[in-house]
């Protein structure tokens, strides 16, 4: 809380925008995995790993939920959108097949890795609580990406199209959630 007092106004707004977009993104991630699990079911061989990733996304989201409250950040107005769009993205890719679900994860986590790296570069050592958490989560997002690639993401039907479209969607969503 003390950080809020000495931080210059523009930096404070930047920090708040970071927390807003990260909370929205981690919430979206939990919804993607929920959509995938809803289609694949608990007994599908891919589901154990997806469950594990989903639990990690819950931990990421919980941290940003706490930041939203502690640092008095206005949450995204897009929450209902992230809920439905995330779930739909997960459900549709899983319905195409488990490899398409993995292609979705590979695409999303590739964008999130870049996004978190850019935030860490911007933060430097100005806000260790935030940047340490982001570094921690970024490492897990890379594990998710690597798991997805190892599980045959690139063998999914129309992989380049799927991968490109989902990455573009993520970029758009990140840009939107910073503001709205
Ligand atoms: Fe995450
Ligand atoms: Fe992730």
PDB file of C-alpha atoms and ligand atoms in Angstrom:
ATOM      1  CA  UNK A   1       0.000   0.000   0.000  1.00  0.00           C
ATOM      2  CA  UNK A   2       2.848   2.376   0.831  1.00  0.00           C
ATOM      3  CA  UNK A   3       4.012   1.991  -2.767  1.00  0.00           C
ATOM      4  CA  UNK A   4       0.915   3.806  -3.933  1.00  0.00           C
ATOM      5  CA  UNK A   5       1.818   6.915  -1.998  1.00  0.00           C
ATOM      6  CA  UNK A   6       5.210   7.716  -3.474  1.00  0.00           C
ATOM      7  CA  UNK A   7       4.623   6.389  -6.968  1.00  0.00           C
ATOM      8  CA  UNK A   8       4.242   9.153  -9.584  1.00  0.00           C
ATOM      9  CA  UNK A   9       0.777   9.333 -11.091  1.00  0.00           C
ATOM     10  CA  UNK A  10       1.615   8.059 -14.574  1.00  0.00           C
ATOM     11  CA  UNK A  11       3.600   5.136 -13.181  1.00  0.00           C
ATOM     12  CA  UNK A  12       0.760   4.303 -10.865  1.00  0.00           C
ATOM     13  CA  UNK A  13      -1.628   4.197 -13.819  1.00  0.00           C
ATOM     14  CA  UNK A  14       0.780   1.976 -15.737  1.00  0.00           C
ATOM     15  CA  UNK A  15       1.013  -0.384 -12.763  1.00  0.00           C
ATOM     16  CA  UNK A  16      -2.772  -0.484 -12.436  1.00  0.00           C
ATOM     17  CA  UNK A  17      -3.203  -1.196 -16.147  1.00  0.00           C
ATOM     18  CA  UNK A  18      -0.745  -4.093 -15.796  1.00  0.00           C
ATOM     19  CA  UNK A  19      -2.705  -5.615 -12.943  1.00  0.00           C
ATOM     20  CA  UNK A  20      -5.988  -5.095 -14.806  1.00  0.00           C
ATOM     21  CA  UNK A  21      -4.817  -6.876 -17.945  1.00  0.00           C
ATOM     22  CA  UNK A  22      -3.054  -9.648 -16.021  1.00  0.00           C
ATOM     23  CA  UNK A  23      -6.060 -10.400 -13.856  1.00  0.00           C
ATOM     24  CA  UNK A  24      -8.263 -10.499 -16.961  1.00  0.00           C
ATOM     25  CA  UNK A  25      -5.790 -12.748 -18.783  1.00  0.00           C
ATOM     26  CA  UNK A  26      -5.358 -15.193 -15.921  1.00  0.00           C
ATOM     27  CA  UNK A  27      -9.106 -15.309 -15.476  1.00  0.00           C
ATOM     28  CA  UNK A  28      -9.424 -16.003 -19.211  1.00  0.00           C
ATOM     29  CA  UNK A  29      -6.824 -18.781 -18.881  1.00  0.00           C
ATOM     30  CA  UNK A  30      -8.826 -20.513 -16.158  1.00  0.00           C
ATOM     31  CA  UNK A  31     -11.890 -20.331 -18.435  1.00  0.00           C
ATOM     32  CA  UNK A  32     -10.000 -21.773 -21.434  1.00  0.00           C
ATOM     33  CA  UNK A  33      -8.938 -24.797 -19.408  1.00  0.00           C
ATOM     34  CA  UNK A  34     -12.425 -25.145 -17.931  1.00  0.00           C
ATOM     35  CA  UNK A  35     -13.817 -25.216 -21.477  1.00  0.00           C
ATOM     36  CA  UNK A  36     -11.304 -27.846 -22.543  1.00  0.00           C
ATOM     37  CA  UNK A  37     -12.040 -30.033 -19.520  1.00  0.00           C
ATOM     38  CA  UNK A  38     -15.798 -29.666 -20.040  1.00  0.00           C
ATOM     39  CA  UNK A  39     -15.410 -31.190 -23.510  1.00  0.00           C
ATOM     40  CA  UNK A  40     -12.678 -33.755 -22.849  1.00  0.00           C
ATOM     41  CA  UNK A  41     -13.988 -34.935 -19.484  1.00  0.00           C
ATOM     42  CA  UNK A  42     -11.969 -36.170 -16.526  1.00  0.00           C
ATOM     43  CA  UNK A  43     -11.031 -39.519 -18.026  1.00  0.00           C
ATOM     44  CA  UNK A  44      -9.417 -38.298 -21.221  1.00  0.00           C
ATOM     45  CA  UNK A  45      -5.637 -38.940 -21.230  1.00  0.00           C
ATOM     46  CA  UNK A  46      -4.976 -35.227 -21.908  1.00  0.00           C
ATOM     47  CA  UNK A  47      -7.045 -34.105 -18.930  1.00  0.00           C
ATOM     48  CA  UNK A  48      -4.565 -34.771 -16.142  1.00  0.00           C
ATOM     49  CA  UNK A  49      -2.061 -32.320 -17.534  1.00  0.00           C
ATOM     50  CA  UNK A  50      -4.811 -29.802 -18.295  1.00  0.00           C
ATOM     51  CA  UNK A  51      -6.039 -30.095 -14.690  1.00  0.00           C
ATOM     52  CA  UNK A  52      -2.550 -29.388 -13.446  1.00  0.00           C
ATOM     53  CA  UNK A  53      -2.207 -26.325 -15.691  1.00  0.00           C
ATOM     54  CA  UNK A  54      -5.666 -25.130 -14.648  1.00  0.00           C
ATOM     55  CA  UNK A  55      -4.625 -25.264 -10.976  1.00  0.00           C
ATOM     56  CA  UNK A  56      -1.594 -23.147 -11.730  1.00  0.00           C
ATOM     57  CA  UNK A  57      -3.787 -20.622 -13.571  1.00  0.00           C
ATOM     58  CA  UNK A  58      -6.023 -20.451 -10.478  1.00  0.00           C
ATOM     59  CA  UNK A  59      -2.993 -19.533  -8.394  1.00  0.00           C
ATOM     60  CA  UNK A  60      -1.999 -16.826 -10.891  1.00  0.00           C
ATOM     61  CA  UNK A  61      -5.523 -15.427 -10.947  1.00  0.00           C
ATOM     62  CA  UNK A  62      -5.787 -15.446  -7.153  1.00  0.00           C
ATOM     63  CA  UNK A  63      -2.643 -13.312  -6.901  1.00  0.00           C
ATOM     64  CA  UNK A  64      -4.009 -10.698  -9.309  1.00  0.00           C
ATOM     65  CA  UNK A  65      -7.404 -10.776  -7.596  1.00  0.00           C
ATOM     66  CA  UNK A  66      -5.559  -9.847  -4.406  1.00  0.00           C
ATOM     67  CA  UNK A  67      -3.608  -7.096  -6.204  1.00  0.00           C
ATOM     68  CA  UNK A  68      -6.874  -5.669  -7.606  1.00  0.00           C
ATOM     69  CA  UNK A  69      -8.229  -5.392  -4.071  1.00  0.00           C
ATOM     70  CA  UNK A  70      -5.067  -4.234  -2.284  1.00  0.00           C
ATOM     71  CA  UNK A  71      -4.053  -1.651  -4.863  1.00  0.00           C
ATOM     72  CA  UNK A  72      -7.571  -0.528  -5.655  1.00  0.00           C
ATOM     73  CA  UNK A  73      -7.449  -1.349  -9.345  1.00  0.00           C
ATOM     74  CA  UNK A  74     -10.644  -1.163 -11.344  1.00  0.00           C
ATOM     75  CA  UNK A  75     -11.161  -4.642 -12.819  1.00  0.00           C
ATOM     76  CA  UNK A  76     -11.770  -5.013 -16.535  1.00  0.00           C
ATOM     77  CA  UNK A  77     -15.291  -4.278 -17.714  1.00  0.00           C
ATOM     78  CA  UNK A  78     -14.787  -7.211 -20.089  1.00  0.00           C
ATOM     79  CA  UNK A  79     -15.077  -9.864 -17.355  1.00  0.00           C
ATOM     80  CA  UNK A  80     -18.269 -11.389 -18.841  1.00  0.00           C
ATOM     81  CA  UNK A  81     -16.557 -11.429 -22.234  1.00  0.00           C
ATOM     82  CA  UNK A  82     -13.433 -13.181 -20.904  1.00  0.00           C
ATOM     83  CA  UNK A  83     -15.642 -15.684 -19.168  1.00  0.00           C
ATOM     84  CA  UNK A  84     -17.519 -16.709 -22.309  1.00  0.00           C
ATOM     85  CA  UNK A  85     -14.785 -16.150 -24.889  1.00  0.00           C
ATOM     86  CA  UNK A  86     -12.240 -18.096 -22.815  1.00  0.00           C
ATOM     87  CA  UNK A  87     -14.592 -20.988 -22.191  1.00  0.00           C
ATOM     88  CA  UNK A  88     -15.670 -21.067 -25.871  1.00  0.00           C
ATOM     89  CA  UNK A  89     -12.081 -21.015 -27.096  1.00  0.00           C
ATOM     90  CA  UNK A  90     -11.219 -23.934 -24.817  1.00  0.00           C
ATOM     91  CA  UNK A  91     -14.344 -25.906 -25.658  1.00  0.00           C
ATOM     92  CA  UNK A  92     -14.111 -25.387 -29.423  1.00  0.00           C
ATOM     93  CA  UNK A  93     -10.439 -26.282 -29.670  1.00  0.00           C
ATOM     94  CA  UNK A  94     -10.976 -29.373 -27.500  1.00  0.00           C
ATOM     95  CA  UNK A  95     -13.948 -30.372 -29.666  1.00  0.00           C
ATOM     96  CA  UNK A  96     -11.693 -30.235 -32.753  1.00  0.00           C
ATOM     97  CA  UNK A  97      -9.409 -32.602 -30.868  1.00  0.00           C
ATOM     98  CA  UNK A  98      -6.860 -32.851 -28.062  1.00  0.00           C
ATOM     99  CA  UNK A  99      -4.057 -31.684 -30.355  1.00  0.00           C
ATOM    100  CA  UNK A 100      -6.053 -28.574 -31.280  1.00  0.00           C
ATOM    101  CA  UNK A 101      -6.546 -27.953 -27.547  1.00  0.00           C
ATOM    102  CA  UNK A 102      -2.754 -28.129 -27.207  1.00  0.00           C
ATOM    103  CA  UNK A 103      -2.332 -25.782 -30.193  1.00  0.00           C
ATOM    104  CA  UNK A 104      -4.552 -23.317 -28.341  1.00  0.00           C
ATOM    105  CA  UNK A 105      -2.362 -23.558 -25.235  1.00  0.00           C
ATOM    106  CA  UNK A 106       0.833 -23.186 -27.292  1.00  0.00           C
ATOM    107  CA  UNK A 107      -0.538 -20.051 -28.980  1.00  0.00           C
ATOM    108  CA  UNK A 108      -1.886 -18.434 -25.818  1.00  0.00           C
ATOM    109  CA  UNK A 109       1.193 -19.137 -23.723  1.00  0.00           C
ATOM    110  CA  UNK A 110       3.522 -17.855 -26.448  1.00  0.00           C
ATOM    111  CA  UNK A 111       1.725 -14.498 -26.314  1.00  0.00           C
ATOM    112  CA  UNK A 112       1.559 -14.460 -22.511  1.00  0.00           C
ATOM    113  CA  UNK A 113       5.280 -15.153 -22.266  1.00  0.00           C
ATOM    114  CA  UNK A 114       6.012 -12.138 -24.483  1.00  0.00           C
ATOM    115  CA  UNK A 115       3.507 -10.039 -22.565  1.00  0.00           C
ATOM    116  CA  UNK A 116       4.979 -10.911 -19.161  1.00  0.00           C
ATOM    117  CA  UNK A 117       8.522 -10.369 -20.403  1.00  0.00           C
ATOM    118  CA  UNK A 118       7.573  -6.887 -21.645  1.00  0.00           C
ATOM    119  CA  UNK A 119       6.039  -6.076 -18.255  1.00  0.00           C
ATOM    120  CA  UNK A 120       9.149  -7.283 -16.398  1.00  0.00           C
ATOM    121  CA  UNK A 121      11.336  -5.161 -18.668  1.00  0.00           C
ATOM    122  CA  UNK A 122       9.135  -2.163 -17.991  1.00  0.00           C
ATOM    123  CA  UNK A 123       8.998  -2.689 -14.218  1.00  0.00           C
ATOM    124  CA  UNK A 124      12.717  -3.263 -13.756  1.00  0.00           C
ATOM    125  CA  UNK A 125      13.280  -3.385  -9.998  1.00  0.00           C
ATOM    126  CA  UNK A 126      10.670  -0.741  -9.184  1.00  0.00           C
ATOM    127  CA  UNK A 127       8.008  -3.124  -7.862  1.00  0.00           C
ATOM    128  CA  UNK A 128       9.471  -6.423  -6.638  1.00  0.00           C
ATOM    129  CA  UNK A 129       6.157  -7.785  -5.337  1.00  0.00           C
ATOM    130  CA  UNK A 130       4.649  -7.514  -8.812  1.00  0.00           C
ATOM    131  CA  UNK A 131       7.680  -8.404 -10.915  1.00  0.00           C
ATOM    132  CA  UNK A 132       8.646 -11.435  -8.792  1.00  0.00           C
ATOM    133  CA  UNK A 133       5.140 -12.836  -9.132  1.00  0.00           C
ATOM    134  CA  UNK A 134       5.131 -12.197 -12.883  1.00  0.00           C
ATOM    135  CA  UNK A 135       8.502 -13.963 -13.254  1.00  0.00           C
ATOM    136  CA  UNK A 136       7.163 -16.908 -11.298  1.00  0.00           C
ATOM    137  CA  UNK A 137       3.996 -17.146 -13.407  1.00  0.00           C
ATOM    138  CA  UNK A 138       5.890 -16.611 -16.662  1.00  0.00           C
ATOM    139  CA  UNK A 139       8.014 -19.694 -15.907  1.00  0.00           C
ATOM    140  CA  UNK A 140       4.840 -21.758 -15.500  1.00  0.00           C
ATOM    141  CA  UNK A 141       3.324 -20.359 -18.720  1.00  0.00           C
ATOM    142  CA  UNK A 142       6.452 -21.558 -20.518  1.00  0.00           C
ATOM    143  CA  UNK A 143       5.992 -24.995 -18.962  1.00  0.00           C
ATOM    144  CA  UNK A 144       2.445 -24.994 -20.318  1.00  0.00           C
ATOM    145  CA  UNK A 145       3.648 -24.014 -23.784  1.00  0.00           C
ATOM    146  CA  UNK A 146       6.332 -26.706 -23.746  1.00  0.00           C
ATOM    147  CA  UNK A 147       3.896 -29.315 -22.517  1.00  0.00           C
ATOM    148  CA  UNK A 148       1.491 -28.390 -25.330  1.00  0.00           C
ATOM    149  CA  UNK A 149       4.224 -28.596 -27.983  1.00  0.00           C
ATOM    150  CA  UNK A 150       5.376 -31.935 -26.543  1.00  0.00           C
ATOM    151  CA  UNK A 151       1.799 -33.217 -26.626  1.00  0.00           C
ATOM    152  CA  UNK A 152       1.478 -32.695 -30.375  1.00  0.00           C
ATOM    153  CA  UNK A 153       0.159 -29.140 -30.713  1.00  0.00           C
ATOM    154  CA  UNK A 154       1.900 -28.730 -34.064  1.00  0.00           C
ATOM    155  CA  UNK A 155       0.189 -31.859 -35.431  1.00  0.00           C
ATOM    156  CA  UNK A 156      -3.263 -30.310 -34.973  1.00  0.00           C
ATOM    157  CA  UNK A 157      -5.417 -29.856 -38.054  1.00  0.00           C
ATOM    158  CA  UNK A 158      -4.736 -26.487 -39.711  1.00  0.00           C
ATOM    159  CA  UNK A 159      -2.147 -25.721 -37.028  1.00  0.00           C
ATOM    160  CA  UNK A 160      -0.686 -22.557 -38.645  1.00  0.00           C
ATOM    161  CA  UNK A 161      -4.155 -21.046 -39.089  1.00  0.00           C
ATOM    162  CA  UNK A 162      -5.318 -21.992 -35.603  1.00  0.00           C
ATOM    163  CA  UNK A 163      -2.063 -20.895 -34.001  1.00  0.00           C
ATOM    164  CA  UNK A 164      -1.974 -17.575 -35.891  1.00  0.00           C
ATOM    165  CA  UNK A 165      -5.622 -16.754 -35.231  1.00  0.00           C
ATOM    166  CA  UNK A 166      -5.404 -17.464 -31.509  1.00  0.00           C
ATOM    167  CA  UNK A 167      -2.210 -15.450 -31.140  1.00  0.00           C
ATOM    168  CA  UNK A 168      -3.830 -12.521 -32.949  1.00  0.00           C
ATOM    169  CA  UNK A 169      -6.887 -12.833 -30.686  1.00  0.00           C
ATOM    170  CA  UNK A 170      -4.665 -12.761 -27.598  1.00  0.00           C
ATOM    171  CA  UNK A 171      -2.839  -9.657 -28.797  1.00  0.00           C
ATOM    172  CA  UNK A 172      -6.129  -7.898 -29.379  1.00  0.00           C
ATOM    173  CA  UNK A 173      -7.498  -8.957 -25.999  1.00  0.00           C
ATOM    174  CA  UNK A 174      -4.366  -7.794 -24.177  1.00  0.00           C
ATOM    175  CA  UNK A 175      -4.503  -4.393 -25.879  1.00  0.00           C
ATOM    176  CA  UNK A 176      -8.188  -4.025 -25.047  1.00  0.00           C
ATOM    177  CA  UNK A 177      -7.933  -5.117 -21.411  1.00  0.00           C
ATOM    178  CA  UNK A 178      -5.221  -2.570 -20.638  1.00  0.00           C
ATOM    179  CA  UNK A 179      -7.784   0.158 -21.197  1.00  0.00           C
ATOM    180  CA  UNK A 180     -11.241  -1.262 -20.743  1.00  0.00           C
TER     181      UNK A 180
HETATM  182 FE1  LIG B   1      -1.290 -18.041 -15.973  1.00  0.00          FE
HETATM  183 FE1  LIG B   2      -0.823 -20.616 -18.537  1.00  0.00          FE
END
